[in-house]
PDB file of C-alpha atoms in Angstrom:
ATOM      1  CA  CYS A   1       0.055  -0.067   0.412  1.00 80.00           C
ATOM      2  CA  VAL A   2       1.168   3.484  -0.717  1.00 82.00           C
ATOM      3  CA  LEU A   3       0.349   6.909   1.203  1.00 84.00           C
ATOM      4  CA  CYS A   4       1.102  10.039  -1.188  1.00 86.00           C
ATOM      5  CA  GLY A   5       0.243  13.233  -0.133  1.00 86.00           C
ATOM      6  CA  PRO A   6       1.920  16.508   0.512  1.00 85.00           C
ATOM      7  CA  GLY A   7       4.083  16.966   4.025  1.00 87.00           C
ATOM      8  CA  GLY A   8       2.260  17.563   6.543  1.00 83.00           C
ATOM      9  CA  VAL A   9      -1.005  15.861   6.110  1.00 84.00           C
ATOM     10  CA  GLY A  10      -0.358  12.721   8.729  1.00 84.00           C
ATOM     11  CA  LYS A  11       0.670  10.165   6.262  1.00 87.00           C
ATOM     12  CA  THR A  12       3.210   8.985   8.689  1.00 90.00           C
ATOM     13  CA  GLN A  13       0.449   8.844  11.215  1.00 89.00           C
ATOM     14  CA  MET A  14      -1.742   6.784   9.664  1.00 87.00           C
ATOM     15  CA  GLY A  15       0.733   4.260   8.316  1.00 88.00           C
ATOM     16  CA  LEU A  16       1.244   4.125  12.647  1.00 90.00           C
ATOM     17  CA  LYS A  17      -1.604   4.008  13.578  1.00 88.00           C
ATOM     18  CA  PHE A  18      -2.357   1.166  11.141  1.00 88.00           C
ATOM     19  CA  THR A  19       0.344  -0.196  11.519  1.00 90.00           C
ATOM     20  CA  GLN A  20      -1.099  -0.606  15.897  1.00 90.00           C
ATOM     21  CA  LEU A  21      -3.932  -1.523  14.684  1.00 88.00           C
ATOM     22  CA  SER A  22      -2.869  -4.342  12.678  1.00 89.00           C
ATOM     23  CA  GLN A  23       0.273  -5.647  14.424  1.00 91.00           C
ATOM     24  CA  ASN A  24      -1.056  -8.492  15.844  1.00 93.00           C
ATOM     25  CA  ARG A  25      -1.604 -10.080  12.104  1.00 92.00           C
ATOM     26  CA  PHE A  26       2.384  -9.358  11.597  1.00 93.00           C
ATOM     27  CA  THR A  27       4.905 -12.021  13.073  1.00 93.00           C
ATOM     28  CA  ASP A  28       7.636  -8.165  12.752  1.00 94.00           C
ATOM     29  CA  ILE A  29       7.118  -5.200  11.721  1.00 95.00           C
ATOM     30  CA  PHE A  30      10.513  -3.673  10.251  1.00 96.00           C
ATOM     31  CA  PHE A  31      10.415   0.647  10.055  1.00 96.00           C
ATOM     32  CA  LEU A  32      13.075   1.104   7.945  1.00 95.00           C
ATOM     33  CA  ASP A  33      13.316   5.345   6.686  1.00 95.00           C
ATOM     34  CA  ALA A  34      13.577   5.410   3.029  1.00 92.00           C
ATOM     35  CA  SER A  35      14.148   9.705   2.436  1.00 92.00           C
ATOM     36  CA  ASP A  36      17.225   8.777   1.070  1.00 90.00           C
ATOM     37  CA  ILE A  37      19.329   5.178   0.112  1.00 89.00           C
ATOM     38  CA  ASN A  38      21.931   6.016   2.291  1.00 92.00           C
ATOM     39  CA  ALA A  39      19.272   6.510   5.307  1.00 94.00           C
ATOM     40  CA  LEU A  40      17.540   3.321   4.001  1.00 92.00           C
ATOM     41  CA  HIS A  41      20.350   1.708   3.341  1.00 93.00           C
ATOM     42  CA  ASN A  42      21.704   1.885   7.345  1.00 97.00           C
ATOM     43  CA  ASP A  43      17.987   0.463   8.463  1.00 96.00           C
ATOM     44  CA  PHE A  44      18.485  -2.921   6.347  1.00 94.00           C
ATOM     45  CA  LYS A  45      22.087  -3.427   7.091  1.00 97.00           C
ATOM     46  CA  LYS A  46      20.837  -3.080  10.988  1.00 98.00           C
ATOM     47  CA  ILE A  47      18.283  -5.510  10.094  1.00 97.00           C
ATOM     48  CA  ALA A  48      20.751  -8.149   8.208  1.00 97.00           C
ATOM     49  CA  VAL A  49      23.265  -7.390  11.622  1.00 98.00           C
ATOM     50  CA  ALA A  50      19.833  -7.766  14.019  1.00 98.00           C
ATOM     51  CA  ASN A  51      18.737 -11.064  12.139  1.00 97.00           C
ATOM     52  CA  SER A  52      22.389 -12.951  11.534  1.00 98.00           C
ATOM     53  CA  ALA A  53      21.890 -12.391   8.197  1.00 97.00           C
ATOM     54  CA  GLY A  54      24.970 -10.518   7.007  1.00 97.00           C
ATOM     55  CA  SER A  55      25.518  -7.236   7.274  1.00 98.00           C
ATOM     56  CA  THR A  56      24.804  -5.660   3.669  1.00 96.00           C
ATOM     57  CA  VAL A  57      21.684  -4.396   1.840  1.00 92.00           C
ATOM     58  CA  LYS A  58      21.615  -7.638  -0.063  1.00 92.00           C
ATOM     59  CA  ASP A  59      22.152  -9.709   3.094  1.00 95.00           C
ATOM     60  CA  ALA A  60      19.012  -8.111   4.319  1.00 94.00           C
ATOM     61  CA  LEU A  61      16.948  -8.831   0.805  1.00 90.00           C
ATOM     62  CA  ASP A  62      17.761 -11.610   0.971  1.00 91.00           C
ATOM     63  CA  TYR A  63      16.503 -12.126   4.713  1.00 93.00           C
ATOM     64  CA  LEU A  64      13.314 -11.071   4.424  1.00 91.00           C
ATOM     65  CA  SER A  65      12.996 -12.469   1.457  1.00 88.00           C
ATOM     66  CA  SER A  66      13.606 -16.169   2.879  1.00 90.00           C
ATOM     67  CA  ARG A  67      10.917 -15.539   5.396  1.00 89.00           C
ATOM     68  CA  ARG A  68       7.581 -16.770   4.586  1.00 86.00           C
ATOM     69  CA  ASP A  69       5.972 -15.891   7.578  1.00 89.00           C
ATOM     70  CA  HIS A  70       4.076 -12.328   7.401  1.00 90.00           C
ATOM     71  CA  LEU A  71       6.145  -9.346   7.761  1.00 92.00           C
ATOM     72  CA  GLN A  72       5.392  -5.834   7.613  1.00 92.00           C
ATOM     73  CA  LEU A  73       8.596  -2.911   5.950  1.00 92.00           C
ATOM     74  CA  PHE A  74       6.671   0.788   6.767  1.00 93.00           C
ATOM     75  CA  LEU A  75       8.750   2.712   4.181  1.00 92.00           C
ATOM     76  CA  ASP A  76       8.970   6.402   5.892  1.00 94.00           C
ATOM     77  CA  ASN A  77       9.777   9.661   3.688  1.00 93.00           C
ATOM     78  CA  THR A  78      10.037   7.449  -0.118  1.00 88.00           C
ATOM     79  CA  ASP A  79      10.574  11.135  -1.406  1.00 87.00           C
ATOM     80  CA  ASP A  80      13.277  10.687  -3.098  1.00 83.00           C
ATOM     81  CA  PRO A  81      12.744   8.755  -6.034  1.00 78.00           C
ATOM     82  CA  ALA A  82      16.311   8.128  -6.540  1.00 74.00           C
ATOM     83  CA  VAL A  83      15.807   4.778  -4.244  1.00 76.00           C
ATOM     84  CA  ALA A  84      14.972   2.416  -6.319  1.00 68.00           C
ATOM     85  CA  LEU A  85      12.198  -0.026  -4.418  1.00 70.00           C
ATOM     86  CA  ARG A  86      12.010  -3.176  -6.873  1.00 65.00           C
ATOM     87  CA  PRO A  87      14.131  -4.834  -4.856  1.00 64.00           C
ATOM     88  CA  VAL A  88      11.881  -4.408  -1.895  1.00 68.00           C
ATOM     89  CA  VAL A  89       7.993  -4.337  -3.508  1.00 58.00           C
ATOM     90  CA  SER A  90       8.830  -7.406  -5.853  1.00 62.00           C
ATOM     91  CA  TRP A  91       8.349  -9.872  -2.795  1.00 65.00           C
ATOM     92  CA  SER A  92       5.192 -11.368  -3.394  1.00 66.00           C
ATOM     93  CA  HIS A  93       4.622 -12.343   1.220  1.00 71.00           C
ATOM     94  CA  GLY A  94       4.421  -9.325   3.844  1.00 78.00           C
ATOM     95  CA  ASN A  95       2.474  -5.989   3.698  1.00 85.00           C
ATOM     96  CA  ILE A  96       4.471  -3.424   2.607  1.00 86.00           C
ATOM     97  CA  LEU A  97       3.291   0.183   3.744  1.00 88.00           C
ATOM     98  CA  ILE A  98       5.311   3.111   1.565  1.00 88.00           C
ATOM     99  CA  THR A  99       4.079   7.069   2.980  1.00 90.00           C
ATOM    100  CA  THR A 100       5.493   9.339   0.165  1.00 88.00           C
ATOM    101  CA  ARG A 101       5.422  12.933  -1.231  1.00 88.00           C
ATOM    102  CA  ASN A 102       6.253  11.011  -4.585  1.00 82.00           C
ATOM    103  CA  ALA A 103       3.644  11.906  -7.228  1.00 73.00           C
ATOM    104  CA  ALA A 104       4.421   8.507  -9.600  1.00 71.00           C
ATOM    105  CA  ALA A 105       5.412   6.444  -6.120  1.00 62.00           C
ATOM    106  CA  PRO A 106       2.107   5.131  -6.454  1.00 54.00           C
ATOM    107  CA  ALA A 107       2.950   3.017  -9.537  1.00 58.00           C
ATOM    108  CA  HIS A 108       4.956   0.390  -6.857  1.00 54.00           C
ATOM    109  CA  ALA A 109       1.444  -0.253  -5.215  1.00 52.00           C
ATOM    110  CA  SER A 110      -0.350  -3.615  -6.641  1.00 54.00           C
ATOM    111  CA  ASP A 111      -2.771  -3.366  -4.387  1.00 57.00           C
ATOM    112  CA  HIS A 112      -3.151  -0.253  -2.842  1.00 62.00           C
ATOM    113  CA  CYS A 113      -3.142   3.128  -3.656  1.00 66.00           C
ATOM    114  CA  LEU A 114      -4.614   5.825  -0.768  1.00 66.00           C
ATOM    115  CA  HIS A 115      -4.389   9.297  -1.837  1.00 70.00           C
ATOM    116  CA  ALA A 116      -4.128  11.485   1.537  1.00 72.00           C
ATOM    117  CA  HIS A 117      -5.277  15.400   1.342  1.00 68.00           C
ATOM    118  CA  SER A 118      -5.077  17.992   3.670  1.00 70.00           C
ATOM    119  CA  LEU A 119      -8.342  18.504   5.669  1.00 64.00           C
ATOM    120  CA  ASN A 120     -10.870  21.470   5.693  1.00 66.00           C
ATOM    121  CA  MET A 121     -12.435  23.107   8.040  1.00 65.00           C
ATOM    122  CA  ASP A 122     -16.023  21.421   8.408  1.00 71.00           C
ATOM    123  CA  GLU A 123     -13.486  17.610   7.968  1.00 67.00           C
ATOM    124  CA  SER A 124     -11.828  19.226  10.197  1.00 56.00           C
ATOM    125  CA  VAL A 125     -13.627  20.041  13.385  1.00 62.00           C
ATOM    126  CA  THR A 126     -15.348  16.108  12.606  1.00 67.00           C
ATOM    127  CA  LEU A 127     -12.479  14.704  12.804  1.00 57.00           C
ATOM    128  CA  PHE A 128     -11.765  16.573  16.254  1.00 54.00           C
ATOM    129  CA  MET A 129     -15.937  15.947  17.890  1.00 61.00           C
ATOM    130  CA  HIS A 130     -15.581  11.867  17.064  1.00 62.00           C
ATOM    131  CA  ARG A 131     -12.259  12.306  18.752  1.00 53.00           C
ATOM    132  CA  LEU A 132     -13.692  13.839  21.737  1.00 46.00           C
TER     133      LEU A 132
END
């Protein structure tokens, strides 16, 4: 699933809420900073090391691909078009949640793409009143 929209509309918060509400569906949840290629690579390397699978991005991708349980990857702030997602989003198992400002990123969504937008005053008041 890709959550796409302008900055400040709450894409990350929506993704975190989804993750919180559905955490029992996943055996593991991995949060990755995808704001730039270096941050994403560093987080993948941490996954490899933490799971004794090696120390490279490839090791992490191989490890994640080898698992057959239901994982979730949360790729947050995937705004940079240089961040290549194809190796990540090509798996056939698990759930991948991507947040982005990049309008081209929904092409990575094989099943769902949600376009987040700012709320107008009436929508904001309705949401606020619903939460009280």
